[in-house]
Amino acid sequence: DAGVTQSPTHLIKTRGQQVTLRCSPKSGHDTVSWYQQALGQGPQFIFQYYEEEERQRGNFPDRFSGHQFPNYSSELNVNALLLGDSALYLCASSPSSYNEQFFGPGTRLTVL
Amino acid sequence: ELKVEQNPLFLSMQEGKNYTIYCNYSTTSDRLYWYRQDPGKSLESLFVLLSNGAVKQEGRLMASLDTKARLSTLHITAAVHDLSATYFCAVEGDSNYQLIWGAGTKLIIKP
């Protein structure tokens, strides 16, 4: 059983560019959450998707947007990248009935 | 605003010793999660505590939850080097959809 997968593993972008990160949830999970983790800090909740809709959003600007597809996979898009967007981006999946979240390996984004 | 506070934030200890990490939170949530993170790696779920008085154990780690005190503890018994990692606690937010995380406790266990 494949766990949560994310792509790409690493990404380097320059300020002002746009980036798309991808996530496939664990088999049987229909809910996907995205987190940003800066170095040395705990994860910060960006948003959660369920039934192809954004169900809840954390304190992140509109530059951060997402999408969930019918097969439950998800994308995180970040526009107009800032240096401060450099972080590890984690995707987590869970079944809708239970909030234990299983995390993917993350995408390390560096903005130069 | 929901806050989750862990202490200590850094802990260096010798193998064979016992120690406890504390997680305090400011909401009435009765669901708390513990995760482990190795350097440069993702987060691994350790324990899910779903009710007051819940206690779970796995190997040398034991977690407990006191919802009245809004406190969870992660106890390490006879520490071994392999337990070196950063440990996070997380609590469900008001909507139950998001997890609010502590800052993490970096644990270093010296041989």
Short mmCIF file of C-alpha atoms in Angstrom, two decimals, chain A residues 9 33 39 52 54 59 64 67 76 87-88 93 98 103 106 108 112:
data_model
loop_
_atom_site.label_atom_id
_atom_site.label_comp_id
_atom_site.label_asym_id
_atom_site.label_seq_id
_atom_site.Cartn_x
_atom_site.Cartn_y
_atom_site.Cartn_z
CA THR A 9 11.16 16.40 -3.96
CA SER A 33 -4.27 18.99 3.96
CA LEU A 39 13.27 25.44 9.22
CA GLU A 52 -12.88 18.81 -4.32
CA GLU A 54 -11.45 23.92 0.11
CA ASN A 59 -3.73 32.27 7.77
CA PHE A 64 -1.60 30.22 -2.03
CA HIS A 67 -7.17 22.09 -6.05
CA LEU A 76 -0.80 23.46 -4.14
CA ALA A 87 10.16 26.03 3.29
CA LEU A 88 9.27 22.36 3.37
CA SER A 93 -4.05 12.76 3.95
CA TYR A 98 -11.00 10.50 11.35
CA PHE A 103 2.26 12.85 5.86
CA GLY A 106 7.47 16.83 1.53
CA ARG A 108 11.62 21.41 -0.29
CA LEU A 112 16.19 32.80 -4.59
#
